[in-house]
Short mmCIF file of N, CA and C in Angstrom, two decimals:
data_model
loop_
_atom_site.label_atom_id
_atom_site.label_comp_id
_atom_site.label_asym_id
_atom_site.label_seq_id
_atom_site.Cartn_x
_atom_site.Cartn_y
_atom_site.Cartn_z
N MET A 5 -29.77 -8.91 -52.48
CA MET A 5 -30.27 -8.21 -51.34
C MET A 5 -30.94 -6.94 -51.84
N THR A 6 -32.14 -6.69 -51.40
CA THR A 6 -32.88 -5.52 -51.83
C THR A 6 -32.46 -4.32 -51.01
N ASP A 7 -32.86 -3.15 -51.47
CA ASP A 7 -32.52 -1.93 -50.74
C ASP A 7 -33.08 -1.95 -49.33
N ARG A 8 -34.23 -2.57 -49.19
CA ARG A 8 -34.88 -2.64 -47.88
C ARG A 8 -34.07 -3.52 -46.92
N GLU A 9 -33.60 -4.67 -47.39
CA GLU A 9 -32.80 -5.55 -46.55
C GLU A 9 -31.46 -4.91 -46.21
N GLY A 10 -30.86 -4.20 -47.15
CA GLY A 10 -29.59 -3.50 -46.91
C GLY A 10 -29.76 -2.42 -45.86
N ALA A 11 -30.85 -1.69 -45.91
CA ALA A 11 -31.09 -0.62 -44.93
C ALA A 11 -31.30 -1.23 -43.54
N ARG A 12 -32.02 -2.34 -43.48
CA ARG A 12 -32.26 -3.01 -42.20
C ARG A 12 -30.93 -3.52 -41.63
N TRP A 13 -30.07 -4.08 -42.48
CA TRP A 13 -28.78 -4.57 -42.03
C TRP A 13 -27.91 -3.43 -41.50
N ARG A 14 -27.91 -2.27 -42.18
CA ARG A 14 -27.14 -1.10 -41.74
C ARG A 14 -27.67 -0.58 -40.41
N ARG A 15 -28.98 -0.57 -40.23
CA ARG A 15 -29.58 -0.12 -38.96
C ARG A 15 -29.17 -1.07 -37.84
N GLY A 16 -29.18 -2.37 -38.11
CA GLY A 16 -28.77 -3.35 -37.11
C GLY A 16 -27.30 -3.18 -36.73
N ARG A 17 -26.48 -2.97 -37.75
CA ARG A 17 -25.06 -2.76 -37.49
C ARG A 17 -24.84 -1.47 -36.72
N THR A 18 -25.54 -0.42 -37.07
CA THR A 18 -25.44 0.86 -36.36
C THR A 18 -25.88 0.71 -34.91
N ALA A 19 -26.94 -0.05 -34.68
CA ALA A 19 -27.42 -0.28 -33.31
C ALA A 19 -26.38 -1.06 -32.51
N LEU A 20 -25.76 -2.05 -33.14
CA LEU A 20 -24.74 -2.85 -32.46
C LEU A 20 -23.54 -1.97 -32.11
N VAL A 21 -23.08 -1.15 -33.03
CA VAL A 21 -21.95 -0.26 -32.77
C VAL A 21 -22.30 0.72 -31.65
N ALA A 22 -23.51 1.27 -31.68
CA ALA A 22 -23.95 2.18 -30.63
C ALA A 22 -23.97 1.48 -29.27
N PHE A 23 -24.44 0.24 -29.25
CA PHE A 23 -24.48 -0.52 -28.00
C PHE A 23 -23.07 -0.73 -27.46
N VAL A 24 -22.13 -1.11 -28.32
CA VAL A 24 -20.75 -1.35 -27.90
C VAL A 24 -20.13 -0.06 -27.37
N VAL A 25 -20.36 1.05 -28.04
CA VAL A 25 -19.79 2.33 -27.60
C VAL A 25 -20.37 2.74 -26.25
N VAL A 26 -21.68 2.63 -26.08
CA VAL A 26 -22.31 3.00 -24.81
C VAL A 26 -21.82 2.09 -23.68
N THR A 27 -21.71 0.80 -23.95
CA THR A 27 -21.21 -0.13 -22.93
C THR A 27 -19.78 0.21 -22.54
N ALA A 28 -18.92 0.49 -23.51
CA ALA A 28 -17.53 0.84 -23.22
C ALA A 28 -17.46 2.13 -22.41
N LEU A 29 -18.25 3.13 -22.76
CA LEU A 29 -18.26 4.38 -22.00
C LEU A 29 -18.76 4.17 -20.58
N ALA A 30 -19.79 3.36 -20.42
CA ALA A 30 -20.32 3.09 -19.08
C ALA A 30 -19.28 2.36 -18.22
N ALA A 31 -18.62 1.36 -18.80
CA ALA A 31 -17.60 0.63 -18.05
C ALA A 31 -16.45 1.56 -17.68
N GLY A 32 -16.04 2.40 -18.59
CA GLY A 32 -14.98 3.36 -18.29
C GLY A 32 -15.40 4.33 -17.21
N GLY A 33 -16.64 4.76 -17.23
CA GLY A 33 -17.14 5.67 -16.20
C GLY A 33 -17.14 5.02 -14.83
N VAL A 34 -17.54 3.76 -14.77
CA VAL A 34 -17.53 3.03 -13.50
C VAL A 34 -16.10 2.90 -13.00
N TRP A 35 -15.18 2.55 -13.89
CA TRP A 35 -13.79 2.38 -13.49
C TRP A 35 -13.22 3.69 -12.97
N PHE A 36 -13.47 4.80 -13.68
CA PHE A 36 -12.95 6.09 -13.23
C PHE A 36 -13.62 6.56 -11.95
N SER A 37 -14.91 6.26 -11.77
CA SER A 37 -15.57 6.67 -10.52
C SER A 37 -15.01 5.90 -9.34
N GLN A 38 -14.59 4.66 -9.56
CA GLN A 38 -14.01 3.88 -8.47
C GLN A 38 -12.58 4.31 -8.17
N ALA A 39 -11.93 5.01 -9.11
CA ALA A 39 -10.57 5.47 -8.86
C ALA A 39 -10.55 6.42 -7.68
N SER A 40 -11.53 7.30 -7.57
CA SER A 40 -11.56 8.21 -6.43
C SER A 40 -11.86 7.44 -5.15
N GLN A 41 -12.67 6.38 -5.25
CA GLN A 41 -12.94 5.56 -4.07
C GLN A 41 -11.68 4.83 -3.65
N ARG A 42 -10.88 4.36 -4.62
CA ARG A 42 -9.63 3.68 -4.28
C ARG A 42 -8.69 4.66 -3.59
N ALA A 43 -8.62 5.88 -4.10
CA ALA A 43 -7.74 6.87 -3.48
C ALA A 43 -8.22 7.22 -2.08
N SER A 44 -9.53 7.39 -1.89
CA SER A 44 -10.02 7.72 -0.56
C SER A 44 -9.88 6.53 0.38
N ALA A 45 -9.92 5.30 -0.16
CA ALA A 45 -9.75 4.12 0.68
C ALA A 45 -8.34 4.09 1.26
N VAL A 46 -7.36 4.46 0.46
CA VAL A 46 -5.99 4.51 0.96
C VAL A 46 -5.88 5.60 2.01
N ASP A 47 -6.54 6.75 1.78
CA ASP A 47 -6.51 7.82 2.77
C ASP A 47 -7.16 7.39 4.08
N ALA A 48 -8.22 6.58 4.00
CA ALA A 48 -8.96 6.17 5.19
C ALA A 48 -8.29 5.02 5.93
N ALA A 49 -7.41 4.29 5.24
CA ALA A 49 -6.76 3.14 5.87
C ALA A 49 -5.85 3.59 6.99
N PRO A 50 -5.68 2.76 8.01
CA PRO A 50 -4.75 3.11 9.09
C PRO A 50 -3.37 3.33 8.51
N LYS A 51 -2.70 4.35 8.97
CA LYS A 51 -1.38 4.68 8.43
C LYS A 51 -0.27 4.17 9.32
N THR A 52 0.93 4.24 8.80
CA THR A 52 2.10 3.80 9.56
C THR A 52 2.33 4.70 10.75
N SER A 53 3.14 4.24 11.68
CA SER A 53 3.41 5.01 12.88
C SER A 53 4.09 6.33 12.54
N ALA A 54 4.88 6.37 11.49
CA ALA A 54 5.54 7.61 11.12
C ALA A 54 4.52 8.66 10.70
N VAL A 55 3.50 8.24 9.95
CA VAL A 55 2.47 9.17 9.50
C VAL A 55 1.57 9.58 10.66
N GLN A 56 1.24 8.65 11.52
CA GLN A 56 0.34 8.94 12.63
C GLN A 56 1.03 9.71 13.74
N GLY A 57 2.35 9.71 13.76
CA GLY A 57 3.05 10.35 14.86
C GLY A 57 3.04 9.48 16.10
N VAL A 58 2.72 8.19 15.95
CA VAL A 58 2.70 7.27 17.08
C VAL A 58 4.06 6.61 17.14
N LYS A 59 4.85 6.97 18.10
CA LYS A 59 6.17 6.37 18.27
C LYS A 59 6.26 5.83 19.68
N SER A 60 6.83 4.65 19.82
CA SER A 60 7.02 4.07 21.14
C SER A 60 8.25 4.69 21.79
N ASP A 61 8.48 4.38 23.07
CA ASP A 61 9.62 4.91 23.79
C ASP A 61 10.94 4.53 23.13
N GLY A 62 10.99 3.40 22.46
CA GLY A 62 12.23 2.94 21.84
C GLY A 62 12.38 3.40 20.40
N ALA A 63 11.57 4.33 19.96
CA ALA A 63 11.59 4.75 18.57
C ALA A 63 12.91 5.41 18.21
N VAL A 64 13.28 5.29 16.96
CA VAL A 64 14.50 5.88 16.45
C VAL A 64 14.18 7.28 15.97
N LYS A 65 14.94 8.24 16.41
CA LYS A 65 14.77 9.62 15.96
C LYS A 65 15.43 9.76 14.59
N SER A 66 14.99 10.74 13.82
CA SER A 66 15.54 10.95 12.50
C SER A 66 17.05 11.15 12.57
N GLY A 67 17.79 10.42 11.75
CA GLY A 67 19.23 10.54 11.70
C GLY A 67 19.95 9.67 12.73
N ALA A 68 19.23 9.05 13.65
CA ALA A 68 19.86 8.21 14.68
C ALA A 68 19.77 6.75 14.26
N ARG A 69 20.60 5.91 14.87
CA ARG A 69 20.58 4.48 14.60
C ARG A 69 20.10 3.76 15.85
N PRO A 70 19.50 2.58 15.72
CA PRO A 70 19.07 1.85 16.90
C PRO A 70 20.24 1.62 17.86
N THR A 71 19.94 1.71 19.16
CA THR A 71 20.98 1.53 20.16
C THR A 71 20.84 0.18 20.84
N GLY A 72 21.88 -0.23 21.54
CA GLY A 72 21.84 -1.46 22.30
C GLY A 72 21.79 -2.71 21.44
N GLY A 73 22.06 -2.61 20.15
CA GLY A 73 22.05 -3.77 19.29
C GLY A 73 20.67 -4.29 18.92
N LEU A 74 19.62 -3.62 19.37
CA LEU A 74 18.27 -4.07 19.04
C LEU A 74 17.93 -3.66 17.60
N PRO A 75 17.44 -4.61 16.82
CA PRO A 75 17.01 -4.27 15.46
C PRO A 75 15.65 -3.56 15.49
N GLY A 76 15.39 -2.80 14.48
CA GLY A 76 14.11 -2.12 14.35
C GLY A 76 13.33 -2.67 13.17
N VAL A 77 12.27 -1.98 12.81
CA VAL A 77 11.43 -2.35 11.68
C VAL A 77 11.39 -1.17 10.72
N ARG A 78 11.74 -1.44 9.47
CA ARG A 78 11.63 -0.42 8.42
C ARG A 78 10.28 -0.63 7.76
N ASP A 79 9.34 0.24 8.05
CA ASP A 79 7.99 0.08 7.54
C ASP A 79 8.00 0.14 6.01
N CYS A 80 7.51 -0.91 5.39
CA CYS A 80 7.51 -1.07 3.93
C CYS A 80 8.93 -1.05 3.36
N GLY A 81 9.92 -1.38 4.19
CA GLY A 81 11.29 -1.48 3.72
C GLY A 81 11.97 -0.15 3.48
N ILE A 82 11.41 0.94 4.00
CA ILE A 82 12.02 2.26 3.79
C ILE A 82 12.18 2.97 5.13
N GLY A 83 13.04 3.97 5.13
CA GLY A 83 13.22 4.80 6.31
C GLY A 83 14.11 4.17 7.36
N GLU A 84 14.23 4.88 8.47
CA GLU A 84 15.02 4.41 9.59
C GLU A 84 14.24 3.32 10.33
N PRO A 85 14.93 2.29 10.81
CA PRO A 85 14.25 1.24 11.58
C PRO A 85 13.70 1.79 12.90
N GLU A 86 12.49 1.41 13.22
CA GLU A 86 11.85 1.83 14.46
C GLU A 86 11.83 0.63 15.42
N ILE A 87 12.33 0.84 16.62
CA ILE A 87 12.34 -0.22 17.63
C ILE A 87 10.98 -0.27 18.31
N ARG A 88 10.45 -1.47 18.47
CA ARG A 88 9.15 -1.72 19.10
C ARG A 88 8.03 -0.88 18.46
N PRO A 89 7.85 -0.99 17.16
CA PRO A 89 6.79 -0.20 16.52
C PRO A 89 5.41 -0.63 17.00
N GLN A 90 4.50 0.32 17.06
CA GLN A 90 3.12 0.02 17.43
C GLN A 90 2.27 -0.25 16.20
N VAL A 91 2.78 0.17 15.03
CA VAL A 91 2.06 0.02 13.77
C VAL A 91 3.03 -0.47 12.70
N ILE A 92 2.62 -1.49 11.92
CA ILE A 92 3.42 -1.99 10.80
C ILE A 92 2.48 -2.19 9.61
N THR A 93 2.80 -1.57 8.48
CA THR A 93 2.00 -1.74 7.27
C THR A 93 2.30 -3.11 6.67
N LEU A 94 1.26 -3.91 6.42
CA LEU A 94 1.43 -5.26 5.88
C LEU A 94 1.36 -5.28 4.37
N THR A 95 0.42 -4.54 3.79
CA THR A 95 0.31 -4.47 2.32
C THR A 95 0.69 -3.05 1.90
N CYS A 96 1.93 -2.92 1.48
CA CYS A 96 2.48 -1.60 1.19
C CYS A 96 1.91 -0.96 -0.07
N ALA A 97 1.44 -1.75 -1.01
CA ALA A 97 0.93 -1.20 -2.26
C ALA A 97 -0.30 -0.32 -2.04
N ASP A 98 -1.17 -0.72 -1.12
CA ASP A 98 -2.40 0.05 -0.91
C ASP A 98 -2.68 0.38 0.56
N ALA A 99 -1.81 -0.06 1.46
CA ALA A 99 -2.00 0.14 2.91
C ALA A 99 -3.36 -0.39 3.37
N GLY A 100 -3.87 -1.41 2.68
CA GLY A 100 -5.18 -1.97 3.02
C GLY A 100 -5.16 -2.88 4.23
N MET A 101 -3.97 -3.39 4.60
CA MET A 101 -3.84 -4.23 5.80
C MET A 101 -2.69 -3.67 6.64
N VAL A 102 -3.02 -3.32 7.89
CA VAL A 102 -2.05 -2.70 8.77
C VAL A 102 -2.14 -3.34 10.15
N ALA A 103 -0.99 -3.76 10.69
CA ALA A 103 -0.94 -4.26 12.07
C ALA A 103 -0.91 -3.05 13.00
N THR A 104 -1.84 -2.98 13.94
CA THR A 104 -1.93 -1.83 14.82
C THR A 104 -2.02 -2.25 16.28
N GLY A 105 -1.80 -1.29 17.16
CA GLY A 105 -1.93 -1.53 18.59
C GLY A 105 -1.02 -2.64 19.08
N ILE A 106 0.17 -2.74 18.51
CA ILE A 106 1.06 -3.84 18.86
C ILE A 106 1.70 -3.58 20.23
N THR A 107 1.59 -4.56 21.11
CA THR A 107 2.32 -4.54 22.38
C THR A 107 3.29 -5.71 22.34
N TRP A 108 4.54 -5.43 22.66
CA TRP A 108 5.60 -6.42 22.55
C TRP A 108 5.84 -7.09 23.89
N GLU A 109 5.66 -8.42 23.96
CA GLU A 109 5.95 -9.18 25.17
C GLU A 109 7.45 -9.48 25.27
N ARG A 110 8.08 -9.68 24.12
CA ARG A 110 9.50 -9.99 24.06
C ARG A 110 10.07 -9.28 22.85
N TYR A 111 11.20 -8.61 23.04
CA TYR A 111 11.84 -7.89 21.95
C TYR A 111 13.34 -7.93 22.21
N ASP A 112 14.05 -8.79 21.46
CA ASP A 112 15.49 -8.89 21.67
C ASP A 112 16.22 -8.82 20.33
N ALA A 113 17.52 -9.08 20.35
CA ALA A 113 18.37 -8.91 19.17
C ALA A 113 18.07 -9.91 18.05
N ASP A 114 17.43 -11.05 18.38
CA ASP A 114 17.19 -12.08 17.37
C ASP A 114 15.73 -12.18 16.93
N GLU A 115 14.82 -11.87 17.82
CA GLU A 115 13.41 -12.11 17.55
C GLU A 115 12.56 -11.23 18.46
N ALA A 116 11.33 -10.99 18.04
CA ALA A 116 10.39 -10.23 18.87
C ALA A 116 9.02 -10.86 18.72
N GLU A 117 8.24 -10.86 19.81
CA GLU A 117 6.88 -11.39 19.79
C GLU A 117 5.94 -10.41 20.46
N GLY A 118 4.79 -10.21 19.85
CA GLY A 118 3.81 -9.30 20.41
C GLY A 118 2.41 -9.62 19.92
N HIS A 119 1.44 -8.86 20.43
CA HIS A 119 0.03 -9.03 20.08
C HIS A 119 -0.55 -7.70 19.61
N GLY A 120 -1.57 -7.78 18.79
CA GLY A 120 -2.25 -6.59 18.31
C GLY A 120 -3.41 -6.96 17.42
N VAL A 121 -3.76 -6.04 16.54
CA VAL A 121 -4.90 -6.23 15.65
C VAL A 121 -4.47 -5.90 14.23
N VAL A 122 -4.87 -6.75 13.28
CA VAL A 122 -4.67 -6.45 11.87
C VAL A 122 -5.94 -5.74 11.39
N GLN A 123 -5.78 -4.47 11.03
CA GLN A 123 -6.89 -3.68 10.49
C GLN A 123 -6.92 -3.88 8.98
N VAL A 124 -8.07 -4.25 8.46
CA VAL A 124 -8.21 -4.49 7.03
C VAL A 124 -9.24 -3.52 6.49
N GLU A 125 -8.83 -2.69 5.55
CA GLU A 125 -9.72 -1.73 4.91
C GLU A 125 -10.71 -2.49 4.05
N LYS A 126 -11.92 -2.00 3.92
CA LYS A 126 -13.00 -2.77 3.29
C LYS A 126 -12.69 -3.25 1.88
N THR A 127 -11.99 -2.48 1.05
CA THR A 127 -11.72 -2.96 -0.30
C THR A 127 -10.69 -4.08 -0.29
N ALA A 128 -9.76 -4.07 0.67
CA ALA A 128 -8.76 -5.14 0.76
C ALA A 128 -9.42 -6.43 1.24
N ALA A 129 -10.44 -6.30 2.09
CA ALA A 129 -11.12 -7.48 2.63
C ALA A 129 -12.13 -8.05 1.64
N GLY A 130 -12.49 -7.26 0.63
CA GLY A 130 -13.48 -7.72 -0.34
C GLY A 130 -14.89 -7.70 0.21
N VAL A 131 -15.09 -6.93 1.27
CA VAL A 131 -16.41 -6.81 1.88
C VAL A 131 -16.77 -5.35 1.99
N GLY A 132 -17.96 -5.06 2.50
CA GLY A 132 -18.44 -3.70 2.56
C GLY A 132 -18.03 -2.92 3.79
N THR A 133 -17.35 -3.51 4.74
CA THR A 133 -16.97 -2.79 5.95
C THR A 133 -15.52 -3.07 6.31
N ASP A 134 -14.93 -2.12 7.05
CA ASP A 134 -13.59 -2.34 7.57
C ASP A 134 -13.67 -3.42 8.64
N ALA A 135 -12.57 -4.11 8.86
CA ALA A 135 -12.58 -5.20 9.84
C ALA A 135 -11.25 -5.23 10.59
N GLY A 136 -11.29 -5.79 11.80
CA GLY A 136 -10.09 -5.97 12.60
C GLY A 136 -9.98 -7.42 13.05
N TYR A 137 -8.77 -7.96 13.05
CA TYR A 137 -8.54 -9.35 13.40
C TYR A 137 -7.41 -9.43 14.42
N ARG A 138 -7.67 -10.01 15.58
CA ARG A 138 -6.65 -10.18 16.62
C ARG A 138 -5.58 -11.13 16.12
N ALA A 139 -4.32 -10.79 16.42
CA ALA A 139 -3.22 -11.60 15.90
C ALA A 139 -2.00 -11.51 16.81
N THR A 140 -1.12 -12.50 16.65
CA THR A 140 0.18 -12.52 17.29
C THR A 140 1.21 -12.22 16.21
N PHE A 141 2.21 -11.41 16.54
CA PHE A 141 3.23 -11.01 15.58
C PHE A 141 4.60 -11.50 16.04
N ARG A 142 5.37 -12.03 15.09
CA ARG A 142 6.73 -12.47 15.39
C ARG A 142 7.67 -11.86 14.36
N LEU A 143 8.59 -11.03 14.81
CA LEU A 143 9.63 -10.46 13.95
C LEU A 143 10.84 -11.38 13.98
N TYR A 144 11.51 -11.56 12.86
CA TYR A 144 12.67 -12.45 12.79
C TYR A 144 13.60 -11.97 11.68
N GLY A 145 14.74 -12.64 11.56
CA GLY A 145 15.68 -12.36 10.47
C GLY A 145 16.39 -11.03 10.61
N ALA A 146 16.87 -10.71 11.82
CA ALA A 146 17.57 -9.44 12.03
C ALA A 146 18.90 -9.45 11.28
N LYS A 147 19.17 -8.35 10.56
CA LYS A 147 20.45 -8.21 9.86
C LYS A 147 20.70 -6.74 9.56
N GLU A 148 21.91 -6.44 9.09
CA GLU A 148 22.26 -5.07 8.72
C GLU A 148 21.56 -4.72 7.40
N VAL A 149 20.82 -3.62 7.43
CA VAL A 149 20.15 -3.13 6.23
C VAL A 149 20.43 -1.64 6.14
N ASP A 150 21.12 -1.22 5.09
CA ASP A 150 21.49 0.19 4.89
C ASP A 150 22.16 0.79 6.12
N GLY A 151 23.05 0.03 6.75
CA GLY A 151 23.82 0.54 7.86
C GLY A 151 23.16 0.47 9.22
N ALA A 152 21.99 -0.13 9.33
CA ALA A 152 21.30 -0.25 10.61
C ALA A 152 20.73 -1.66 10.74
N ARG A 153 20.62 -2.15 11.98
CA ARG A 153 20.03 -3.48 12.20
C ARG A 153 18.52 -3.39 12.08
N ALA A 154 17.96 -4.32 11.31
CA ALA A 154 16.51 -4.32 11.11
C ALA A 154 16.02 -5.76 10.95
N PHE A 155 14.81 -6.01 11.42
CA PHE A 155 14.17 -7.30 11.17
C PHE A 155 13.76 -7.33 9.70
N THR A 156 13.88 -8.50 9.07
CA THR A 156 13.54 -8.62 7.66
C THR A 156 12.28 -9.44 7.40
N GLY A 157 11.73 -10.07 8.45
CA GLY A 157 10.53 -10.88 8.26
C GLY A 157 9.53 -10.69 9.38
N LEU A 158 8.26 -10.88 9.04
CA LEU A 158 7.17 -10.79 10.02
C LEU A 158 6.22 -11.96 9.79
N GLU A 159 5.95 -12.69 10.85
CA GLU A 159 4.97 -13.77 10.81
C GLU A 159 3.74 -13.30 11.59
N VAL A 160 2.58 -13.38 10.96
CA VAL A 160 1.32 -13.00 11.59
C VAL A 160 0.49 -14.27 11.77
N THR A 161 0.11 -14.55 13.03
CA THR A 161 -0.73 -15.70 13.33
C THR A 161 -2.03 -15.19 13.92
N TYR A 162 -3.13 -15.48 13.24
CA TYR A 162 -4.44 -14.97 13.68
C TYR A 162 -4.99 -15.82 14.82
N GLU A 163 -5.70 -15.16 15.73
CA GLU A 163 -6.24 -15.82 16.92
C GLU A 163 -7.67 -16.30 16.72
N GLY A 164 -8.24 -16.08 15.58
CA GLY A 164 -9.61 -16.51 15.31
C GLY A 164 -9.84 -16.42 13.82
N SER A 165 -10.88 -15.67 13.45
CA SER A 165 -11.16 -15.50 12.02
C SER A 165 -10.01 -14.74 11.37
N THR A 166 -9.86 -14.93 10.07
CA THR A 166 -8.75 -14.32 9.35
C THR A 166 -9.25 -13.56 8.14
N PRO A 167 -8.52 -12.52 7.71
CA PRO A 167 -8.96 -11.73 6.57
C PRO A 167 -8.83 -12.46 5.23
N LEU A 168 -7.81 -13.30 5.08
CA LEU A 168 -7.57 -13.96 3.79
C LEU A 168 -7.76 -15.47 3.85
N GLY A 169 -8.23 -15.98 5.00
CA GLY A 169 -8.48 -17.41 5.11
C GLY A 169 -7.30 -18.22 5.61
N ASP A 170 -6.12 -17.62 5.73
CA ASP A 170 -4.95 -18.33 6.23
C ASP A 170 -4.79 -18.07 7.71
N THR A 171 -4.37 -19.08 8.45
CA THR A 171 -4.13 -18.92 9.89
C THR A 171 -2.85 -18.14 10.13
N THR A 172 -1.84 -18.36 9.29
CA THR A 172 -0.55 -17.69 9.42
C THR A 172 -0.16 -17.09 8.08
N GLU A 173 0.37 -15.86 8.14
CA GLU A 173 0.85 -15.18 6.94
C GLU A 173 2.26 -14.68 7.20
N MET A 174 3.08 -14.69 6.17
CA MET A 174 4.47 -14.23 6.27
C MET A 174 4.64 -12.98 5.41
N TYR A 175 5.38 -12.00 5.94
CA TYR A 175 5.62 -10.76 5.22
C TYR A 175 7.12 -10.46 5.21
N ASN A 176 7.60 -9.96 4.06
CA ASN A 176 9.00 -9.55 3.91
C ASN A 176 9.08 -8.07 4.26
N LEU A 177 9.91 -7.73 5.23
CA LEU A 177 10.02 -6.34 5.68
C LEU A 177 11.25 -5.64 5.13
N ALA A 178 12.11 -6.34 4.41
CA ALA A 178 13.37 -5.75 3.95
C ALA A 178 13.18 -4.75 2.84
#
């Protein structure tokens, strides 16, 4: 190999290394720039009833336990159970899917049924806009959880189009 070929090979290798470094920096920059978007997406997503201050007439006050034997809902499995919640977070990791505007047609010691809307934040839906999907909600599996009665399961049945393609979704509330 002549000096000329060696110099050309080193220039090619240097160009390749520079390309890899620039690509890695660009990808890292995109990832970090989206981190603030992910954080703001969580801030923009509909929040739980406790955060919004939206409590129904049957809500449990801090330090109190549900009365009349009715189980409540522990949003994301934490806190005091709330009876007849108007808002239930479905995806607790990012709050990207939240059941909102829930009105309960039936709410008893074994099961509850109601209607509302599943709000899906745009990044959770994989699309460019937030979306809402009409749904029926069924709470089930009431049992003692941390000294209070709470429902442990939620079945969501969509009334039309769905955010994830499934007609029915099941969520663990415990």
